PDB file of C-alpha atoms in Angstrom:
ATOM      1  CA  UNK A   1     -68.307  32.341  38.619  1.00 48.00           C
ATOM      2  CA  UNK A   2     -67.698  28.339  37.640  1.00 48.00           C
ATOM      3  CA  UNK A   3     -66.137  26.504  40.346  1.00 53.00           C
ATOM      4  CA  UNK A   4     -62.835  24.967  38.883  1.00 50.00           C
ATOM      5  CA  UNK A   5     -63.327  21.493  37.513  1.00 52.00           C
ATOM      6  CA  UNK A   6     -61.638  18.609  38.841  1.00 50.00           C
ATOM      7  CA  UNK A   7     -58.878  18.241  36.564  1.00 49.00           C
ATOM      8  CA  UNK A   8     -57.675  21.626  36.832  1.00 46.00           C
ATOM      9  CA  UNK A   9     -57.646  21.919  40.704  1.00 43.00           C
ATOM     10  CA  UNK A  10     -55.543  18.234  40.059  1.00 48.00           C
ATOM     11  CA  UNK A  11     -53.208  19.915  37.605  1.00 47.00           C
ATOM     12  CA  UNK A  12     -53.007  22.898  40.047  1.00 47.00           C
ATOM     13  CA  UNK A  13     -51.934  20.990  42.699  1.00 45.00           C
ATOM     14  CA  UNK A  14     -49.539  18.665  40.514  1.00 44.00           C
ATOM     15  CA  UNK A  15     -47.710  21.992  39.793  1.00 44.00           C
ATOM     16  CA  UNK A  16     -47.421  23.639  42.760  1.00 47.00           C
ATOM     17  CA  UNK A  17     -45.857  20.313  44.305  1.00 47.00           C
ATOM     18  CA  UNK A  18     -41.975  20.361  44.385  1.00 44.00           C
ATOM     19  CA  UNK A  19     -41.460  16.668  44.170  1.00 45.00           C
ATOM     20  CA  UNK A  20     -43.758  14.444  41.344  1.00 46.00           C
ATOM     21  CA  UNK A  21     -44.530  10.939  42.270  1.00 47.00           C
ATOM     22  CA  UNK A  22     -45.480   8.134  39.953  1.00 46.00           C
ATOM     23  CA  UNK A  23     -49.221   8.748  40.730  1.00 47.00           C
ATOM     24  CA  UNK A  24     -49.072  12.366  40.308  1.00 45.00           C
ATOM     25  CA  UNK A  25     -47.867  11.286  36.671  1.00 46.00           C
ATOM     26  CA  UNK A  26     -50.304   8.679  35.726  1.00 46.00           C
ATOM     27  CA  UNK A  27     -52.834  10.659  36.622  1.00 47.00           C
ATOM     28  CA  UNK A  28     -52.535  13.525  33.975  1.00 47.00           C
ATOM     29  CA  UNK A  29     -51.785  10.590  31.189  1.00 46.00           C
ATOM     30  CA  UNK A  30     -54.931   9.636  29.441  1.00 50.00           C
ATOM     31  CA  UNK A  31     -55.490   6.008  30.152  1.00 47.00           C
ATOM     32  CA  UNK A  32     -53.852   3.926  27.366  1.00 49.00           C
ATOM     33  CA  UNK A  33     -50.797   5.552  28.467  1.00 48.00           C
ATOM     34  CA  UNK A  34     -51.328   5.247  31.802  1.00 46.00           C
ATOM     35  CA  UNK A  35     -51.252   1.161  31.612  1.00 48.00           C
ATOM     36  CA  UNK A  36     -48.102   1.121  29.218  1.00 48.00           C
ATOM     37  CA  UNK A  37     -46.404   3.087  31.989  1.00 48.00           C
ATOM     38  CA  UNK A  38     -47.308   0.366  34.467  1.00 49.00           C
ATOM     39  CA  UNK A  39     -45.850  -2.041  32.561  1.00 49.00           C
ATOM     40  CA  UNK A  40     -42.957  -0.525  31.441  1.00 52.00           C
ATOM     41  CA  UNK A  41     -42.707   1.402  35.371  1.00 52.00           C
ATOM     42  CA  UNK A  42     -41.404   3.964  33.549  1.00 51.00           C
ATOM     43  CA  UNK A  43     -43.506   7.166  34.379  1.00 52.00           C
ATOM     44  CA  UNK A  44     -43.544   9.746  31.638  1.00 54.00           C
ATOM     45  CA  UNK A  45     -45.518  13.564  31.422  1.00 54.00           C
ATOM     46  CA  UNK A  46     -47.777  14.998  28.686  1.00 60.00           C
ATOM     47  CA  UNK A  47     -46.389  17.929  26.732  1.00 56.00           C
ATOM     48  CA  UNK A  48     -49.100  20.486  27.924  1.00 62.00           C
ATOM     49  CA  UNK A  49     -49.028  23.891  26.668  1.00 62.00           C
ATOM     50  CA  UNK A  50     -49.625  25.369  22.998  1.00 64.00           C
ATOM     51  CA  UNK A  51     -47.678  23.921  19.025  1.00 62.00           C
ATOM     52  CA  UNK A  52     -44.676  25.750  18.321  1.00 57.00           C
ATOM     53  CA  UNK A  53     -45.765  28.314  15.151  1.00 60.00           C
ATOM     54  CA  UNK A  54     -42.336  26.952  12.928  1.00 56.00           C
ATOM     55  CA  UNK A  55     -43.591  24.440  10.403  1.00 57.00           C
ATOM     56  CA  UNK A  56     -41.057  22.494   7.699  1.00 55.00           C
ATOM     57  CA  UNK A  57     -41.621  22.842   4.205  1.00 59.00           C
ATOM     58  CA  UNK A  58     -39.484  22.580   1.030  1.00 58.00           C
ATOM     59  CA  UNK A  59     -38.721  26.289   0.759  1.00 66.00           C
ATOM     60  CA  UNK A  60     -35.726  27.232   0.913  1.00 64.00           C
ATOM     61  CA  UNK A  61     -34.920  31.189   2.828  1.00 65.00           C
ATOM     62  CA  UNK A  62     -32.978  33.499   1.030  1.00 62.00           C
ATOM     63  CA  UNK A  63     -31.200  34.208   4.124  1.00 65.00           C
ATOM     64  CA  UNK A  64     -29.657  30.684   4.612  1.00 64.00           C
ATOM     65  CA  UNK A  65     -28.223  30.852   1.544  1.00 62.00           C
ATOM     66  CA  UNK A  66     -24.941  31.275   1.131  1.00 59.00           C
ATOM     67  CA  UNK A  67     -22.825  33.355  -1.521  1.00 61.00           C
ATOM     68  CA  UNK A  68     -20.749  32.182  -3.570  1.00 54.00           C
ATOM     69  CA  UNK A  69     -17.695  33.420  -1.774  1.00 58.00           C
ATOM     70  CA  UNK A  70     -18.602  31.099   1.314  1.00 59.00           C
ATOM     71  CA  UNK A  71     -19.235  28.453  -0.361  1.00 57.00           C
ATOM     72  CA  UNK A  72     -16.593  25.506  -0.067  1.00 64.00           C
ATOM     73  CA  UNK A  73     -15.119  24.414  -2.550  1.00 65.00           C
ATOM     74  CA  UNK A  74     -15.576  20.599  -4.442  1.00 65.00           C
ATOM     75  CA  UNK A  75     -13.453  19.030  -6.737  1.00 62.00           C
ATOM     76  CA  UNK A  76     -14.267  15.830  -8.886  1.00 60.00           C
ATOM     77  CA  UNK A  77     -11.405  13.966  -9.006  1.00 62.00           C
ATOM     78  CA  UNK A  78     -10.735  10.556 -11.512  1.00 61.00           C
ATOM     79  CA  UNK A  79      -8.746   8.467 -10.109  1.00 66.00           C
ATOM     80  CA  UNK A  80      -6.798   5.550 -12.336  1.00 69.00           C
ATOM     81  CA  UNK A  81      -6.875   2.099  -9.995  1.00 74.00           C
ATOM     82  CA  UNK A  82      -3.981  -0.243 -11.145  1.00 81.00           C
ATOM     83  CA  UNK A  83      -4.619  -3.430 -12.470  1.00 83.00           C
ATOM     84  CA  UNK A  84      -4.394  -5.819 -10.232  1.00 86.00           C
ATOM     85  CA  UNK A  85      -3.964  -8.974 -12.685  1.00 90.00           C
ATOM     86  CA  UNK A  86      -2.647  -9.558 -16.337  1.00 92.00           C
ATOM     87  CA  UNK A  87      -6.656 -10.246 -17.280  1.00 92.00           C
ATOM     88  CA  UNK A  88      -8.033  -7.131 -15.819  1.00 90.00           C
ATOM     89  CA  UNK A  89      -4.762  -5.372 -17.685  1.00 90.00           C
ATOM     90  CA  UNK A  90      -6.067  -6.317 -20.985  1.00 90.00           C
ATOM     91  CA  UNK A  91      -9.620  -5.070 -20.139  1.00 90.00           C
ATOM     92  CA  UNK A  92      -9.036  -1.419 -18.814  1.00 88.00           C
ATOM     93  CA  UNK A  93      -9.082   1.481 -20.539  1.00 88.00           C
ATOM     94  CA  UNK A  94      -5.113   1.772 -21.086  1.00 88.00           C
ATOM     95  CA  UNK A  95      -4.263  -1.547 -22.693  1.00 90.00           C
ATOM     96  CA  UNK A  96      -2.277  -0.528 -25.297  1.00 91.00           C
ATOM     97  CA  UNK A  97       0.252   1.205 -22.418  1.00 92.00           C
ATOM     98  CA  UNK A  98      -0.475  -2.048 -19.941  1.00 92.00           C
ATOM     99  CA  UNK A  99       0.469  -4.200 -22.697  1.00 93.00           C
ATOM    100  CA  UNK A 100       4.003  -2.211 -23.965  1.00 94.00           C
ATOM    101  CA  UNK A 101       4.495  -1.981 -20.282  1.00 93.00           C
ATOM    102  CA  UNK A 102       4.447  -6.112 -20.359  1.00 94.00           C
ATOM    103  CA  UNK A 103       6.050  -6.242 -23.425  1.00 93.00           C
ATOM    104  CA  UNK A 104       8.819  -3.546 -21.965  1.00 93.00           C
ATOM    105  CA  UNK A 105       9.797  -5.953 -19.142  1.00 93.00           C
ATOM    106  CA  UNK A 106       9.821  -9.305 -21.107  1.00 93.00           C
ATOM    107  CA  UNK A 107      12.166  -7.567 -23.411  1.00 92.00           C
ATOM    108  CA  UNK A 108      14.466  -6.625 -20.640  1.00 91.00           C
ATOM    109  CA  UNK A 109      14.434 -10.247 -19.192  1.00 92.00           C
ATOM    110  CA  UNK A 110      15.488 -11.710 -22.912  1.00 91.00           C
ATOM    111  CA  UNK A 111      18.475  -9.300 -23.300  1.00 92.00           C
ATOM    112  CA  UNK A 112      19.780 -10.080 -19.868  1.00 92.00           C
ATOM    113  CA  UNK A 113      19.066 -14.260 -20.590  1.00 93.00           C
ATOM    114  CA  UNK A 114      17.037 -14.813 -17.641  1.00 94.00           C
ATOM    115  CA  UNK A 115      16.059 -17.717 -18.628  1.00 94.00           C
ATOM    116  CA  UNK A 116      16.135 -20.942 -20.847  1.00 94.00           C
ATOM    117  CA  UNK A 117      12.688 -22.471 -22.873  1.00 94.00           C
ATOM    118  CA  UNK A 118      13.095 -26.195 -22.075  1.00 94.00           C
ATOM    119  CA  UNK A 119      10.672 -29.080 -22.690  1.00 94.00           C
ATOM    120  CA  UNK A 120       8.548 -30.026 -19.674  1.00 94.00           C
ATOM    121  CA  UNK A 121       9.208 -32.945 -17.617  1.00 92.00           C
ATOM    122  CA  UNK A 122       7.167 -34.626 -14.981  1.00 90.00           C
ATOM    123  CA  UNK A 123       9.383 -34.239 -12.897  1.00 91.00           C
ATOM    124  CA  UNK A 124       9.686 -30.935 -12.483  1.00 92.00           C
ATOM    125  CA  UNK A 125       8.709 -28.871  -9.850  1.00 92.00           C
ATOM    126  CA  UNK A 126       7.304 -25.608 -11.259  1.00 94.00           C
ATOM    127  CA  UNK A 127       6.924 -21.936  -9.774  1.00 95.00           C
ATOM    128  CA  UNK A 128       4.133 -20.075 -10.293  1.00 93.00           C
ATOM    129  CA  UNK A 129       4.265 -16.609 -11.501  1.00 94.00           C
ATOM    130  CA  UNK A 130       1.796 -13.610 -11.347  1.00 94.00           C
ATOM    131  CA  UNK A 131       1.969 -10.034 -13.297  1.00 94.00           C
ATOM    132  CA  UNK A 132       2.018  -6.764 -10.738  1.00 94.00           C
ATOM    133  CA  UNK A 133       1.060  -3.484 -12.166  1.00 93.00           C
ATOM    134  CA  UNK A 134       2.612  -0.052 -10.623  1.00 92.00           C
ATOM    135  CA  UNK A 135       1.660   3.340 -11.875  1.00 90.00           C
ATOM    136  CA  UNK A 136       4.333   5.526 -10.930  1.00 88.00           C
ATOM    137  CA  UNK A 137       4.020   9.392 -10.775  1.00 87.00           C
ATOM    138  CA  UNK A 138       5.814  12.739 -10.427  1.00 86.00           C
ATOM    139  CA  UNK A 139       5.678  15.447  -7.586  1.00 83.00           C
ATOM    140  CA  UNK A 140       2.617  16.912  -8.584  1.00 82.00           C
ATOM    141  CA  UNK A 141       0.648  13.295  -9.058  1.00 80.00           C
ATOM    142  CA  UNK A 142      -0.066  13.243 -12.840  1.00 84.00           C
ATOM    143  CA  UNK A 143       1.292   9.440 -14.092  1.00 86.00           C
ATOM    144  CA  UNK A 144       4.029   9.411 -16.078  1.00 88.00           C
ATOM    145  CA  UNK A 145       4.917   6.293 -16.571  1.00 89.00           C
ATOM    146  CA  UNK A 146       3.527   2.439 -16.106  1.00 91.00           C
ATOM    147  CA  UNK A 147       5.224  -0.535 -15.417  1.00 92.00           C
ATOM    148  CA  UNK A 148       4.224  -3.981 -15.433  1.00 93.00           C
ATOM    149  CA  UNK A 149       6.936  -6.816 -13.349  1.00 92.00           C
ATOM    150  CA  UNK A 150       7.262 -10.485 -13.562  1.00 94.00           C
ATOM    151  CA  UNK A 151       6.771 -11.679  -9.768  1.00 94.00           C
ATOM    152  CA  UNK A 152       7.301 -15.452  -9.086  1.00 94.00           C
ATOM    153  CA  UNK A 153       4.767 -17.102  -6.209  1.00 93.00           C
ATOM    154  CA  UNK A 154       7.988 -17.713  -3.885  1.00 92.00           C
ATOM    155  CA  UNK A 155       5.290 -19.706  -1.593  1.00 92.00           C
ATOM    156  CA  UNK A 156       5.241 -22.566  -4.006  1.00 91.00           C
ATOM    157  CA  UNK A 157       8.670 -22.612  -3.513  1.00 92.00           C
ATOM    158  CA  UNK A 158      10.531 -25.630  -2.183  1.00 90.00           C
ATOM    159  CA  UNK A 159      13.015 -25.800   0.997  1.00 90.00           C
ATOM    160  CA  UNK A 160      15.871 -27.417   0.088  1.00 88.00           C
ATOM    161  CA  UNK A 161      15.071 -28.369  -4.213  1.00 89.00           C
ATOM    162  CA  UNK A 162      14.952 -24.918  -5.554  1.00 87.00           C
ATOM    163  CA  UNK A 163      16.082 -22.593  -2.705  1.00 90.00           C
ATOM    164  CA  UNK A 164      18.865 -23.379   0.579  1.00 90.00           C
ATOM    165  CA  UNK A 165      19.844 -19.589   2.315  1.00 89.00           C
ATOM    166  CA  UNK A 166      17.693 -16.917   1.661  1.00 90.00           C
ATOM    167  CA  UNK A 167      19.067 -14.359   4.397  1.00 90.00           C
ATOM    168  CA  UNK A 168      20.672 -11.308   2.972  1.00 88.00           C
ATOM    169  CA  UNK A 169      21.729  -8.224   4.559  1.00 87.00           C
ATOM    170  CA  UNK A 170      20.697  -4.648   4.229  1.00 83.00           C
ATOM    171  CA  UNK A 171      22.318  -1.743   4.909  1.00 81.00           C
ATOM    172  CA  UNK A 172      21.977   0.439   8.346  1.00 83.00           C
ATOM    173  CA  UNK A 173      20.824   3.225   8.671  1.00 84.00           C
ATOM    174  CA  UNK A 174      23.296   4.471  10.854  1.00 86.00           C
ATOM    175  CA  UNK A 175      26.072   4.328   9.001  1.00 83.00           C
ATOM    176  CA  UNK A 176      23.981   5.846   5.703  1.00 83.00           C
ATOM    177  CA  UNK A 177      23.908   8.894   8.903  1.00 87.00           C
ATOM    178  CA  UNK A 178      27.500   8.076   9.500  1.00 84.00           C
ATOM    179  CA  UNK A 179      28.663   7.803   5.449  1.00 83.00           C
ATOM    180  CA  UNK A 180      26.277  11.504   5.192  1.00 84.00           C
ATOM    181  CA  UNK A 181      28.336  12.972   7.894  1.00 87.00           C
ATOM    182  CA  UNK A 182      31.526  11.962   6.465  1.00 82.00           C
ATOM    183  CA  UNK A 183      30.838  13.839   2.807  1.00 82.00           C
ATOM    184  CA  UNK A 184      30.244  16.677   4.619  1.00 87.00           C
ATOM    185  CA  UNK A 185      33.474  16.758   6.514  1.00 87.00           C
ATOM    186  CA  UNK A 186      35.865  15.521   4.248  1.00 80.00           C
ATOM    187  CA  UNK A 187      33.758  17.767   0.814  1.00 83.00           C
ATOM    188  CA  UNK A 188      32.840  14.835  -0.569  1.00 80.00           C
ATOM    189  CA  UNK A 189      30.419  14.133  -4.045  1.00 81.00           C
ATOM    190  CA  UNK A 190      27.140  12.782  -2.334  1.00 81.00           C
ATOM    191  CA  UNK A 191      25.190   9.865  -5.278  1.00 81.00           C
ATOM    192  CA  UNK A 192      22.088   8.029  -5.221  1.00 81.00           C
ATOM    193  CA  UNK A 193      21.821   5.378  -7.358  1.00 81.00           C
ATOM    194  CA  UNK A 194      18.972   2.992  -8.306  1.00 81.00           C
ATOM    195  CA  UNK A 195      19.816  -0.272 -10.103  1.00 82.00           C
ATOM    196  CA  UNK A 196      16.863  -0.338 -12.996  1.00 83.00           C
ATOM    197  CA  UNK A 197      16.296  -4.956 -13.246  1.00 84.00           C
ATOM    198  CA  UNK A 198      18.835  -5.853 -10.321  1.00 87.00           C
ATOM    199  CA  UNK A 199      17.902  -8.709  -9.115  1.00 90.00           C
ATOM    200  CA  UNK A 200      17.633  -9.819 -13.007  1.00 92.00           C
ATOM    201  CA  UNK A 201      21.389  -9.814 -12.996  1.00 91.00           C
ATOM    202  CA  UNK A 202      22.082 -12.035 -10.450  1.00 92.00           C
ATOM    203  CA  UNK A 203      22.710 -15.172 -11.049  1.00 94.00           C
ATOM    204  CA  UNK A 204      21.426 -18.101  -9.530  1.00 93.00           C
ATOM    205  CA  UNK A 205      23.305 -21.156  -6.950  1.00 89.00           C
ATOM    206  CA  UNK A 206      19.748 -23.209  -7.503  1.00 89.00           C
ATOM    207  CA  UNK A 207      18.311 -24.726 -10.442  1.00 92.00           C
ATOM    208  CA  UNK A 208      14.708 -23.309 -10.590  1.00 94.00           C
ATOM    209  CA  UNK A 209      12.147 -24.177 -13.304  1.00 95.00           C
ATOM    210  CA  UNK A 210       9.129 -21.612 -14.054  1.00 94.00           C
ATOM    211  CA  UNK A 211       5.559 -22.360 -15.288  1.00 94.00           C
ATOM    212  CA  UNK A 212       5.308 -20.230 -18.260  1.00 94.00           C
ATOM    213  CA  UNK A 213       3.861 -16.490 -17.549  1.00 93.00           C
ATOM    214  CA  UNK A 214       1.006 -14.926 -19.169  1.00 91.00           C
ATOM    215  CA  UNK A 215       2.113 -12.855 -22.535  1.00 89.00           C
ATOM    216  CA  UNK A 216       4.563 -15.290 -23.826  1.00 90.00           C
ATOM    217  CA  UNK A 217       2.311 -17.547 -26.488  1.00 89.00           C
ATOM    218  CA  UNK A 218       4.561 -20.815 -25.761  1.00 91.00           C
ATOM    219  CA  UNK A 219       2.399 -23.960 -24.979  1.00 91.00           C
ATOM    220  CA  UNK A 220       2.586 -23.877 -21.731  1.00 89.00           C
ATOM    221  CA  UNK A 221       1.632 -28.138 -21.402  1.00 90.00           C
ATOM    222  CA  UNK A 222       5.029 -28.793 -23.931  1.00 93.00           C
ATOM    223  CA  UNK A 223       7.237 -26.105 -22.271  1.00 95.00           C
ATOM    224  CA  UNK A 224       8.913 -24.181 -18.977  1.00 95.00           C
ATOM    225  CA  UNK A 225      11.512 -21.616 -18.205  1.00 95.00           C
ATOM    226  CA  UNK A 226      15.061 -22.761 -16.352  1.00 95.00           C
ATOM    227  CA  UNK A 227      15.821 -19.464 -14.687  1.00 94.00           C
ATOM    228  CA  UNK A 228      19.296 -18.378 -15.298  1.00 94.00           C
ATOM    229  CA  UNK A 229      19.325 -15.300 -13.256  1.00 94.00           C
ATOM    230  CA  UNK A 230      16.339 -14.077 -10.032  1.00 94.00           C
ATOM    231  CA  UNK A 231      13.344 -12.317 -11.112  1.00 94.00           C
ATOM    232  CA  UNK A 232      11.088 -10.627  -8.264  1.00 92.00           C
ATOM    233  CA  UNK A 233       8.999 -12.922  -6.059  1.00 93.00           C
ATOM    234  CA  UNK A 234      11.888 -15.679  -5.601  1.00 94.00           C
ATOM    235  CA  UNK A 235      12.933 -16.250  -1.778  1.00 93.00           C
ATOM    236  CA  UNK A 236      16.771 -16.213  -2.751  1.00 93.00           C
ATOM    237  CA  UNK A 237      16.232 -13.207  -4.908  1.00 93.00           C
ATOM    238  CA  UNK A 238      17.398 -10.619  -2.234  1.00 91.00           C
ATOM    239  CA  UNK A 239      20.666 -13.185  -1.595  1.00 92.00           C
ATOM    240  CA  UNK A 240      21.313 -13.570  -5.126  1.00 93.00           C
ATOM    241  CA  UNK A 241      21.311 -10.358  -5.831  1.00 92.00           C
ATOM    242  CA  UNK A 242      23.570  -9.142  -2.249  1.00 91.00           C
ATOM    243  CA  UNK A 243      26.033 -11.838  -3.820  1.00 92.00           C
ATOM    244  CA  UNK A 244      26.560 -10.437  -7.501  1.00 92.00           C
ATOM    245  CA  UNK A 245      27.290  -6.689  -5.912  1.00 89.00           C
ATOM    246  CA  UNK A 246      29.555  -7.756  -3.346  1.00 90.00           C
ATOM    247  CA  UNK A 247      31.525 -10.068  -5.842  1.00 92.00           C
ATOM    248  CA  UNK A 248      31.640  -7.131  -8.357  1.00 90.00           C
ATOM    249  CA  UNK A 249      32.685  -4.497  -5.967  1.00 87.00           C
ATOM    250  CA  UNK A 250      35.462  -6.935  -4.721  1.00 89.00           C
ATOM    251  CA  UNK A 251      36.772  -7.309  -7.769  1.00 90.00           C
ATOM    252  CA  UNK A 252      36.922  -3.995  -8.331  1.00 85.00           C
ATOM    253  CA  UNK A 253      39.060  -3.106  -5.176  1.00 85.00           C
ATOM    254  CA  UNK A 254      37.157  -2.345  -2.361  1.00 85.00           C
ATOM    255  CA  UNK A 255      36.921  -3.898   0.961  1.00 86.00           C
ATOM    256  CA  UNK A 256      34.129  -5.413   3.031  1.00 87.00           C
ATOM    257  CA  UNK A 257      33.355  -3.335   6.448  1.00 84.00           C
ATOM    258  CA  UNK A 258      34.341  -5.623   9.594  1.00 85.00           C
ATOM    259  CA  UNK A 259      30.934  -3.689  11.020  1.00 84.00           C
ATOM    260  CA  UNK A 260      28.170  -4.063   8.842  1.00 84.00           C
ATOM    261  CA  UNK A 261      28.414  -6.056   5.298  1.00 86.00           C
ATOM    262  CA  UNK A 262      26.774  -3.560   3.605  1.00 85.00           C
ATOM    263  CA  UNK A 263      29.429  -0.780   3.379  1.00 84.00           C
ATOM    264  CA  UNK A 264      32.154  -0.661   1.269  1.00 84.00           C
ATOM    265  CA  UNK A 265      35.196   1.371   1.128  1.00 80.00           C
ATOM    266  CA  UNK A 266      38.035   1.602  -1.400  1.00 78.00           C
ATOM    267  CA  UNK A 267      41.135   4.598  -0.343  1.00 73.00           C
ATOM    268  CA  UNK A 268      44.159   5.591  -2.980  1.00 66.00           C
ATOM    269  CA  UNK A 269      45.495   8.638  -2.851  1.00 54.00           C
ATOM    270  CA  UNK A 270      43.140   9.388  -6.182  1.00 55.00           C
ATOM    271  CA  UNK A 271      40.314   8.235  -5.078  1.00 56.00           C
ATOM    272  CA  UNK A 272      38.243   7.895  -2.147  1.00 58.00           C
ATOM    273  CA  UNK A 273      34.710   6.452  -2.758  1.00 64.00           C
ATOM    274  CA  UNK A 274      32.848   4.582   0.337  1.00 64.00           C
ATOM    275  CA  UNK A 275      29.475   2.527  -0.985  1.00 65.00           C
ATOM    276  CA  UNK A 276      26.488   1.445   1.446  1.00 62.00           C
ATOM    277  CA  UNK A 277      23.672  -0.907  -0.555  1.00 64.00           C
ATOM    278  CA  UNK A 278      20.595  -1.160   0.652  1.00 58.00           C
ATOM    279  CA  UNK A 279      18.474  -3.810  -1.111  1.00 58.00           C
ATOM    280  CA  UNK A 280      17.824  -2.381  -4.995  1.00 60.00           C
ATOM    281  CA  UNK A 281      19.694   1.316  -4.237  1.00 63.00           C
ATOM    282  CA  UNK A 282      23.091   2.334  -3.616  1.00 69.00           C
ATOM    283  CA  UNK A 283      24.170   5.156  -1.051  1.00 67.00           C
ATOM    284  CA  UNK A 284      28.401   6.545  -2.592  1.00 66.00           C
ATOM    285  CA  UNK A 285      30.589   9.123  -1.405  1.00 63.00           C
ATOM    286  CA  UNK A 286      33.301  10.190  -3.902  1.00 62.00           C
ATOM    287  CA  UNK A 287      35.802  12.798  -4.690  1.00 61.00           C
ATOM    288  CA  UNK A 288      34.696  12.156  -8.191  1.00 50.00           C
ATOM    289  CA  UNK A 289      31.809  12.313  -9.682  1.00 46.00           C
TER     290      UNK A 289
END
């Protein structure tokens, strides 16, 4: 029997010794790796033994293919994005429907006498406009309506010139809960009312000049709009709507609650009605629906 060579004896001594030192590890590595480890000061071990028989190929084992019922279900959903600009709406696939929504908004403003068309003068401080587009969906998520609202760029307004006060009270949630509880105890009907084009009904107490919005075939270099009613985006729009609604409720016999200016009440022998206003919506309890 031939005597073992020097390398075999070194490996045997290495595995028998429980304490591995850096010198022992270095003796198991090639010369180039020893030099690298000396530089990095991190000893590494050389893997000794046969290579694993597993070979990675492009073939798929049939046992790894899941049956049809066990496969995860994937759905492809096409979601329509809302147009962000006026020109984007005209370039979209639903151009005709967006144009219809824009015409509907402009027609509502014309019926409510929101503005007057006047000659443009140099001393007028014009407020910019922009279109805001929305998709209205039902509870199943399909689109049922496309809406377009003309907004004023309120950041272009000047304090003291085209607006002064902007604060408007908002109904508190605890009063709404109390109103619902009162309706349950007294067996009253509860109604939720959403006012369409609410701000377009509220007159302004300051003169606001508006630049000609996109969609109106009017020369903006010669004409501008003088607002008579509030529109979305104005800093005083919410206050104008609250003041207009408050004056109307008081004209028909309602009184403002001392604890919350958004709660109104009217009591008579035949009717008990208590509305609570919250921005553009109103909640109301009444005996007579």
